[in-house]
Coordinates of C-alpha atoms in Angstrom, one line a residue:
X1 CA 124.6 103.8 161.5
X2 CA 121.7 106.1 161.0
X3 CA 119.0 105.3 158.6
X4 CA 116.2 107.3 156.6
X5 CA 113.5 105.4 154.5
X6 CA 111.2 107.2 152.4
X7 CA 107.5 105.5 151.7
X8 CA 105.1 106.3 149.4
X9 CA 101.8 104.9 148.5
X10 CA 98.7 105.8 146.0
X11 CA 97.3 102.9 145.0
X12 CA 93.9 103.6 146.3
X13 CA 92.4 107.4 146.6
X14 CA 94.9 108.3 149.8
X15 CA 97.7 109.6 148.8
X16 CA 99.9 108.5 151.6
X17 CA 103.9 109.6 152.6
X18 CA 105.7 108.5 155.4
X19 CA 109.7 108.8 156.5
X20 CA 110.7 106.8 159.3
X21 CA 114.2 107.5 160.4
X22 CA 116.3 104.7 162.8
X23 CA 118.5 106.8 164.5
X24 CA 120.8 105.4 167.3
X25 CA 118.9 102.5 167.1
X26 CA 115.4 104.5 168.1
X27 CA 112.8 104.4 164.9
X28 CA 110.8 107.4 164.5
X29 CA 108.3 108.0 161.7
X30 CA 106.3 110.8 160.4
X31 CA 103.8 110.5 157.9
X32 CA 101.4 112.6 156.2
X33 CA 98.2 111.9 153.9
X34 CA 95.6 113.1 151.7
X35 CA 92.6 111.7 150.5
X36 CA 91.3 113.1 147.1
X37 CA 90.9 111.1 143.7
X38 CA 92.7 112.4 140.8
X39 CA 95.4 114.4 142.9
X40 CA 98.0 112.4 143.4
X41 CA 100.4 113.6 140.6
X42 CA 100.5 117.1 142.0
X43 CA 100.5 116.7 145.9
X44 CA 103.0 113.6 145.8
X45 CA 106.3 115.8 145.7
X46 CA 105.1 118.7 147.7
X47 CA 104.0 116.7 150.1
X48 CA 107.6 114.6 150.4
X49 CA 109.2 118.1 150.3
X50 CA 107.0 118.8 153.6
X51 CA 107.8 115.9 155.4
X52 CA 111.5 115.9 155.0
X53 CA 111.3 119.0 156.4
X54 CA 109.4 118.1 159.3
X55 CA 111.4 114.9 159.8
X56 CA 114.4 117.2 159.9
X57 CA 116.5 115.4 156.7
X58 CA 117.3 116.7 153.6
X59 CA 116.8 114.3 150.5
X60 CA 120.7 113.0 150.3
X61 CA 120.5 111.6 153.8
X62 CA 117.6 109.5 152.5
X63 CA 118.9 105.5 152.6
X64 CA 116.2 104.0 150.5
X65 CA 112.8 104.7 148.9
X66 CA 109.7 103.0 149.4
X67 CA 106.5 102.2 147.5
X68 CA 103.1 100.4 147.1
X69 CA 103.3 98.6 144.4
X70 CA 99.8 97.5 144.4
X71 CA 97.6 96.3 142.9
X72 CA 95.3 99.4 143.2
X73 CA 94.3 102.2 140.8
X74 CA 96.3 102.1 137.6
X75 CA 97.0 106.0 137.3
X76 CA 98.4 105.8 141.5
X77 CA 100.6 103.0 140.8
X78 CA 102.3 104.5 138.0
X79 CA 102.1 108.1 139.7
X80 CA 104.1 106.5 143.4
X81 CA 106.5 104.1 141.0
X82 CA 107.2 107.1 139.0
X83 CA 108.1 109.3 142.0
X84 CA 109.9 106.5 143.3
X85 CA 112.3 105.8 140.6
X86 CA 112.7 109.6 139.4
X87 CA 114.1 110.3 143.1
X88 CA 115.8 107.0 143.4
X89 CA 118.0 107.8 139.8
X90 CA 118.6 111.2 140.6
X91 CA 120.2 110.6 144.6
X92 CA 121.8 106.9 143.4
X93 CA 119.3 104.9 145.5
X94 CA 117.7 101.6 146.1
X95 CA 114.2 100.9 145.7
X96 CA 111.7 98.9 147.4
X97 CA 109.1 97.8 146.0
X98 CA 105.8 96.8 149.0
X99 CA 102.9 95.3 147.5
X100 CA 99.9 96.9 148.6
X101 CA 98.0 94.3 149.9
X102 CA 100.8 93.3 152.4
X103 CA 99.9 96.8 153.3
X104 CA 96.9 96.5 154.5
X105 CA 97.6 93.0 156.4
X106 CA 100.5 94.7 157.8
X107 CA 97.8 97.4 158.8
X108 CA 96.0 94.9 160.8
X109 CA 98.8 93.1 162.1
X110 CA 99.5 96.1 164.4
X111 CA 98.1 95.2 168.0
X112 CA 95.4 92.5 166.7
X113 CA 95.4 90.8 170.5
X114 CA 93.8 87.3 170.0
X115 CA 93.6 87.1 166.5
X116 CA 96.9 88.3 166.1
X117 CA 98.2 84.4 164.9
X118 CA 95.0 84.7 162.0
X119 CA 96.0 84.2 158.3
X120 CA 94.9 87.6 157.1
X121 CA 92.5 87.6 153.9
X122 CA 92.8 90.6 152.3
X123 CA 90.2 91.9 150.0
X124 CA 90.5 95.3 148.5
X125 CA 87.4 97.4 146.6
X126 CA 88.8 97.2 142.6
X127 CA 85.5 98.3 141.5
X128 CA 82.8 96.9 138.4
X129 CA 82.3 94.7 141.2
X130 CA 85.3 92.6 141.5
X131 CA 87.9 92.2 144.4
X132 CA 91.9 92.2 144.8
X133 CA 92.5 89.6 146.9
X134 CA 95.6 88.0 148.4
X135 CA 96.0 85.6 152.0
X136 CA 99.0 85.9 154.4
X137 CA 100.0 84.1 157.3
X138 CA 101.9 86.0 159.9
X139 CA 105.3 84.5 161.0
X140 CA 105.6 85.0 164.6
X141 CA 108.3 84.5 166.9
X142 CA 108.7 84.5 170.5
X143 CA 109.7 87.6 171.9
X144 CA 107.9 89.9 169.1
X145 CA 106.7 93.0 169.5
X146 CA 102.8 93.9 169.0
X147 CA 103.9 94.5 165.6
X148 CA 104.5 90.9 163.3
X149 CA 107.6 91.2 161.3
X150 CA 107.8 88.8 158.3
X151 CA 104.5 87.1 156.7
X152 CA 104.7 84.0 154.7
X153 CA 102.6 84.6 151.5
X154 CA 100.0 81.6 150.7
X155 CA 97.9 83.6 148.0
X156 CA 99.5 86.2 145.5
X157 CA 97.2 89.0 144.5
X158 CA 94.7 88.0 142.3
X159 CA 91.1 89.9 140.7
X160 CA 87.8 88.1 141.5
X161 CA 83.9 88.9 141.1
X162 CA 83.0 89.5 144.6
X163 CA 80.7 87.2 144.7
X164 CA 83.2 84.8 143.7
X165 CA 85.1 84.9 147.1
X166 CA 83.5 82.3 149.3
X167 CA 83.6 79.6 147.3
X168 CA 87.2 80.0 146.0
X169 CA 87.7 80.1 149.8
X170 CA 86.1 77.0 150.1
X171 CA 88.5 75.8 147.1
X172 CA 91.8 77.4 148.7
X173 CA 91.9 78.0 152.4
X174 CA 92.0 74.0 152.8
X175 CA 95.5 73.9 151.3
X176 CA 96.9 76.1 153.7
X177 CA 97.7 74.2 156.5
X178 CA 94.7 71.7 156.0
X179 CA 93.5 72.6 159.2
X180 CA 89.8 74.2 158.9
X181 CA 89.8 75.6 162.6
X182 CA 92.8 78.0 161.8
X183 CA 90.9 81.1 162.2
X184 CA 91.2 83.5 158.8
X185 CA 90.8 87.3 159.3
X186 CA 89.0 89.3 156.9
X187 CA 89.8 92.3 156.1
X188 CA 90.0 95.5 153.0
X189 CA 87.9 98.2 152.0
X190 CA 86.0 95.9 149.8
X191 CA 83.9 95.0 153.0
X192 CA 82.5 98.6 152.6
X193 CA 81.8 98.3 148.8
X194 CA 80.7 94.8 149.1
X195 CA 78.5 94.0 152.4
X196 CA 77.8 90.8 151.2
X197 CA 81.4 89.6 152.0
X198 CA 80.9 90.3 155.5
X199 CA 78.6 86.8 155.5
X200 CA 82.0 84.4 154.9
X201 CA 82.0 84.7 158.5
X202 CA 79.0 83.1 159.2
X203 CA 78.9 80.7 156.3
X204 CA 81.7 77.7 154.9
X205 CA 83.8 74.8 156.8
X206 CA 86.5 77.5 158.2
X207 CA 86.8 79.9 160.9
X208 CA 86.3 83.4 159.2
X209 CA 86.9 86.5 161.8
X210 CA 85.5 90.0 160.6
X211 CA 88.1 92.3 160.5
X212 CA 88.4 95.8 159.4
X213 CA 87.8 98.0 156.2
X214 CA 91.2 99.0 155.6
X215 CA 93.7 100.4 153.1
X216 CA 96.7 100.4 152.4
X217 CA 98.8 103.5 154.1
X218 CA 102.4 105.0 154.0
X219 CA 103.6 103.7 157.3
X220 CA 102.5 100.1 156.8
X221 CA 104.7 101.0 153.3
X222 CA 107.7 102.5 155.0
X223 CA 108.0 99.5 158.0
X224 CA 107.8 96.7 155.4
X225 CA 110.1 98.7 152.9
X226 CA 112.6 99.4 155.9
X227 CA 112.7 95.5 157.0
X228 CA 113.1 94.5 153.1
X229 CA 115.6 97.1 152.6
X230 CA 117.5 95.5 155.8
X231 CA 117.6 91.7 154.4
X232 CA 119.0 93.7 151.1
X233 CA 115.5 92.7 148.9
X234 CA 115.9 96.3 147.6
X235 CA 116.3 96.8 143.6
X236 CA 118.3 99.2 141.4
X237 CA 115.1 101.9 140.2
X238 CA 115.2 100.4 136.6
X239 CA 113.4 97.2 138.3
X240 CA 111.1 99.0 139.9
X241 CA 107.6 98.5 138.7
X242 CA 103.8 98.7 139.6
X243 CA 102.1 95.2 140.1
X244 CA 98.8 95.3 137.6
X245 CA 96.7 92.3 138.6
X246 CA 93.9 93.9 135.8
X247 CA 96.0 94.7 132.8
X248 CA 92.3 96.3 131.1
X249 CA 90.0 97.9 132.5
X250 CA 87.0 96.9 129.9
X251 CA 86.4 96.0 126.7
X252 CA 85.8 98.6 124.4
X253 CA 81.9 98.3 122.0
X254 CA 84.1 97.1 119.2
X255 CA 85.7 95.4 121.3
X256 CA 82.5 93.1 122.5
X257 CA 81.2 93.2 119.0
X258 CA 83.8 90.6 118.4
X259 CA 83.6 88.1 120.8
X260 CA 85.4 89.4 124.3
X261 CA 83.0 90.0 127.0
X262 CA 83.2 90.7 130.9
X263 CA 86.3 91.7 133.0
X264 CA 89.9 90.3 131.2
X265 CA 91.5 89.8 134.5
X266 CA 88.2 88.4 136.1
X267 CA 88.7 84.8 136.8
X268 CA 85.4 82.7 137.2
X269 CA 85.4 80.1 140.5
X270 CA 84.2 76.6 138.8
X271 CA 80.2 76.0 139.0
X272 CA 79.0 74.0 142.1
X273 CA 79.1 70.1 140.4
X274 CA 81.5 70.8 137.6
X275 CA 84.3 68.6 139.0
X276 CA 86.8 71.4 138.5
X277 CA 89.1 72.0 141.5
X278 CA 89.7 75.5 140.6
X279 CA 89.0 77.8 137.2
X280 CA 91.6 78.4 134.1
X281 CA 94.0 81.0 134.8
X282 CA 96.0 82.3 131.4
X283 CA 99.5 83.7 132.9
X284 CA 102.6 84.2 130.3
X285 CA 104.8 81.3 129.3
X286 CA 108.1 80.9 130.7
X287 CA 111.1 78.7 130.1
X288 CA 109.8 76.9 132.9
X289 CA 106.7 75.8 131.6
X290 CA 108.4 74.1 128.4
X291 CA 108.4 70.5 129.6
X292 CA 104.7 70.3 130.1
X293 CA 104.2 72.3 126.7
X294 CA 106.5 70.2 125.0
X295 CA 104.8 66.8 126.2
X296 CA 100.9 68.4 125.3
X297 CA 102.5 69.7 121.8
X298 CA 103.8 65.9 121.2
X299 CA 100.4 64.8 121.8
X300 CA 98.3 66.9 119.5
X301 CA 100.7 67.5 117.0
X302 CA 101.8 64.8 114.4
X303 CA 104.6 67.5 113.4
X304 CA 105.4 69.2 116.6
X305 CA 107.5 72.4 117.4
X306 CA 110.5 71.3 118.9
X307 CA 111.9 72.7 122.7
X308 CA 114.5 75.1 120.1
X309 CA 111.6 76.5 118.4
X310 CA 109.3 77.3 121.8
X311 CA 112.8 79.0 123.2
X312 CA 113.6 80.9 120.4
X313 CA 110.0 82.5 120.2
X314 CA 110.1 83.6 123.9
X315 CA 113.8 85.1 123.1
X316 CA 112.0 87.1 120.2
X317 CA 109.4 88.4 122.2
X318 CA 106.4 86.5 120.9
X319 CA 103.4 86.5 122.4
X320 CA 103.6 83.6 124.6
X321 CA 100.6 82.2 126.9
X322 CA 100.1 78.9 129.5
X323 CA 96.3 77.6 130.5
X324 CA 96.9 76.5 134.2
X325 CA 94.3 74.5 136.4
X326 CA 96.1 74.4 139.8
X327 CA 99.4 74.4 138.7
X328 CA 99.2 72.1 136.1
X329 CA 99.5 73.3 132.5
X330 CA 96.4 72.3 129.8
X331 CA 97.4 74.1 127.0
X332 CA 99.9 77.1 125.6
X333 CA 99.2 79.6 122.6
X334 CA 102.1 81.5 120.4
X335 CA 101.5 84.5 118.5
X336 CA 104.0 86.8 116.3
X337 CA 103.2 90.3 116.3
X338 CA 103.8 91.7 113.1
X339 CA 103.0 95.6 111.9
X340 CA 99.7 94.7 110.3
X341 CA 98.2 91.9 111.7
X342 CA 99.1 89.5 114.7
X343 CA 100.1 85.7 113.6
X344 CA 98.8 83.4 115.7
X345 CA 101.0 80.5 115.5
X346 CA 100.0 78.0 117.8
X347 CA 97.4 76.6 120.1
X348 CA 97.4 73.2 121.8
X349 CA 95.0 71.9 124.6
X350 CA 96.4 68.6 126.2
X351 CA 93.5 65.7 125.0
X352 CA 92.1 65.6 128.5
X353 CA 91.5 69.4 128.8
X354 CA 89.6 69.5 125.2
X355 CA 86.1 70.4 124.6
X356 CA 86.5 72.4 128.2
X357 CA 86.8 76.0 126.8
X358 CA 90.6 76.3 127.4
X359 CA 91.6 76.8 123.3
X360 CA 89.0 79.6 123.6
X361 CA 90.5 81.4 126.7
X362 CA 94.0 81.0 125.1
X363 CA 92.3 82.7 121.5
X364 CA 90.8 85.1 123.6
X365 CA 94.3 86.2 124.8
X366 CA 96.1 86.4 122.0
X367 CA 93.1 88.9 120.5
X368 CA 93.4 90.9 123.9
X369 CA 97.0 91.2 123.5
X370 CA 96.5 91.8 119.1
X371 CA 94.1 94.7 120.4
X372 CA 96.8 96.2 123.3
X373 CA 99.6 96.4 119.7
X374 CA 96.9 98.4 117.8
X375 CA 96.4 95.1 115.1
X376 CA 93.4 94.8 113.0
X377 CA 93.5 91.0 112.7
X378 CA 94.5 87.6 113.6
X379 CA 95.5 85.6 111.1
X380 CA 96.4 81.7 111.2
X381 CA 97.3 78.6 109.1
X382 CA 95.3 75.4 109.5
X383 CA 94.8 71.9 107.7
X384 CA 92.3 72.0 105.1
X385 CA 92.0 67.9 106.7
X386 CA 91.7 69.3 110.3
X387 CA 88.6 69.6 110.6
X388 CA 88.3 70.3 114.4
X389 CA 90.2 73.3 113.9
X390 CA 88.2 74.8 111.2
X391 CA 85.2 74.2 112.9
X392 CA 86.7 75.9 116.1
X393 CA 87.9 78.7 114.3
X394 CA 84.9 79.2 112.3
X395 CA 82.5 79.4 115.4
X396 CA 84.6 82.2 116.8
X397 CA 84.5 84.7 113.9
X398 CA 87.5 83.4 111.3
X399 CA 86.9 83.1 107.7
X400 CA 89.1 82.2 104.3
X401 CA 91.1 84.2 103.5
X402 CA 93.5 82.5 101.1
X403 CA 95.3 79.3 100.6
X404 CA 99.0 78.4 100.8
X405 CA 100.4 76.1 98.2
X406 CA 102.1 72.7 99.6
X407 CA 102.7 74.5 103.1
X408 CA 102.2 71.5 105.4
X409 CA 104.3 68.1 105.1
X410 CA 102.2 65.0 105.9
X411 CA 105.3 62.4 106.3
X412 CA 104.4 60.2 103.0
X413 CA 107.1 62.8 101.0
X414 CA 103.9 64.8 99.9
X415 CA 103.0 68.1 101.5
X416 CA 99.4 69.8 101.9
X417 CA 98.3 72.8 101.6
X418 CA 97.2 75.7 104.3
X419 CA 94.0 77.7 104.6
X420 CA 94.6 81.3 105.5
X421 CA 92.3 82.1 108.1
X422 CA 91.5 86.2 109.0
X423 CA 89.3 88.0 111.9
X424 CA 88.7 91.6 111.8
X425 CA 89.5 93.1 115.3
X426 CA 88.0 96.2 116.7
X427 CA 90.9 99.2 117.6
X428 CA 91.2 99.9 121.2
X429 CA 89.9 102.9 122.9
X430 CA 91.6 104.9 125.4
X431 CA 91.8 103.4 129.1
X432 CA 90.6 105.9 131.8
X433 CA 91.4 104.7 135.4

């Protein structure tokens, strides 16, 4: 049976399209591209119209559509998804979502020779001088083509300071196959924006290959989407959506003025010495994290929430938030979103994570995400008795508010009362990609 795939990708300044067309079992693709900043929304569907015609197919012989997911530019992610499911809806199709950085290894995975069997480090230009990056290992057969046809993932997309990336190599690449002489590929358009980078290769306990500045394109997009459509990982176009690895650009003045500083999405590698193994990564709380929640909130908490009461917040919609340090979980934050101020409800930092700046990360979150609903404040209950709390919540810009009569119990059939805490917020400014 014949088969027509349509690709797109924007999520860096090329506006890409490809079709590639298996027909009587011979592929045959044709792609266009444009490289412009700020164009994207207005070539995108003229240039699919142009294409279809040249691939000789008309829309409703189209099997699937294709796109880059990213990470990349915010306003090309949402411009290719966009296009993506609008067309998908409207001819009753599947979508396939490629993430961009698979892209690019993809890219070099074409006719690399030697280094063909090289995990591929990809690091992309996401400007303010910070990196996407994201490792693959190709999977390779006997009998492929030139062309490798499945990758194993060993590091989602993730945002880092570029000068950041060799020692969270030094951190990572170990775990891979624990073998150092594996030889690791570098490659991405960050090598243009970032020269520096191009010294990994001469520098660290692995075998780092220069590779090339590359980015993402349609027909990387379109062969990946056509293989994923095959094994039936295609979605309905109400699933679709953009991968954003940065969720904020900056932080606005008013925004600084209250405590937040540097990149939100910019993860810090550990100081040389520290005895950290990797940094703090805050990622949203699942069902699946609730055991190791549970088992820090038992051990901070001489009334703790109970599994119910985590599961019914993350049914509601709270805001919900995990500290991880290499998988393991240090401490979780709750906050209730209400129309004029954001509740924070909960912090806890398992005992041997304290006094290691993980309760501030997780405040720092729930203010970045009280910001993102338009909320003026944060307000919390604490223990007039705690004084840990109040100290930590006074050194980070809370003050009394009011007090709450017999709130708390304390287990002797006598109850205590809450101090209501408040910090003024800063509105958010508008985001320009």
């Amino acid at each position: 049976m014949d088969s027509h795939l349509l690709a797109l990708e924007t999520s860096s300044s090329r506006c890409g399209v490809a079709v590639l067309s298996v027909v009587q079992g011979r592929l045959k693709l044709c792609t266009a591209a444009h490289d412009a900043v700020g164009e994207h929304a207005e070539r995108l569907l003229p240039m699919v119209d142009q294409l279809l015609l040249e691939a000789g197919i008309v829309r409703d012989q189209l099997s699937a559509i294709g796109f880059g997911q990213g990470p990349g530019g915010f306003t090309g992610l949402r411009v290719a998804c966009g296009v993506a499911q609008g067309m998908a809806y409207a001819l009753g199709l599947p979508v396939v979502p490629v993430g961009s950085l698979l892209a690019v290894a993809a890219r070099d995975g074409m006719g690399s020779g030697a280094d063909r069997g090289a995990i591929r480090l990809i690091v992309q230009d996401a400007r303010m001088g910070e990196v996407y990056l994201a490792a693959y290992r190709p999977l390779i057969t006997p009998g492929d083509s030139e062309e490798t046809s499945a990758w194993e993932e060993l590091q989602a997309p993730i945002l880092l300071n570029a000068g950041d990336v060799a020692p969270w190599l030094d951190q990572h690449a170990g775990s891979w196959d624990g073998q150092p002489s594996v030889p690791i590929r570098l490659v991405g358009d960050a090598l243009d924006a970032y020269p520096q980078l191009a010294a990994l290769a001469s520098c660290g306990t692995h075998k780092v290959l220069p590779g090339q500045p590359l980015r993402p394109d349609a027909e990387a997009v379109a062969r990946l989407a056509y293989r994923a459509w095959q094994r039936g990982e295609a979605v309905p176009p109400e699933q679709a959506a953009p991968l954003y690895v940065r969720d904020k650009v900056a932080y606005t003045t008013l925004e600084r003025e209250h405590g937040l500083g540097g990149n939100p999405k910019a993860q810090q590698v550990a100081a040389a010495g520290s005895g950290r193994s990797s940094p703090v990564s805050i990622c949203t709380m699942t069902a699946e994290h609730l055991d190791e929640v549970l088992k820090i909130e038992r051990a901070v908490q001489s009334f703790p929430w109970t599994r119910g009461n985590f599961s019914d917040a993350l049914q509601a919609g709270y805001g919900a938030w995990v500290a991880c340090r290499d998988n393991i979980v240090l401490g979780a934050c709750l906050a209730m979103f209400a129309p004029d101020a954001a509740h924070l409800l909960l912090i806890a930092v398992s005992p041997d994570a304290q006094r290691q700046g993980v309760g501030a990360q997780l405040l720092q979150q729930c203010e970045r995400a009280a910001l993102e609903h338009s909320l003026k404040a944060v307000l919390l209950e604490v223990r007039p008795s705690n004084g840990k709390a109040l100290d930590f919540y006074r050194h980070r810009g809370f003050e009394r508010l009011g007090v709450r009569k017999n709130y708390y119990p304390t287990g002797r059939d006598e109850r205590e009362d809450a101090w209501v805490l408040e910090k003024k917020l800063g509105h958010i400014e508008a985001n320009h990609d």
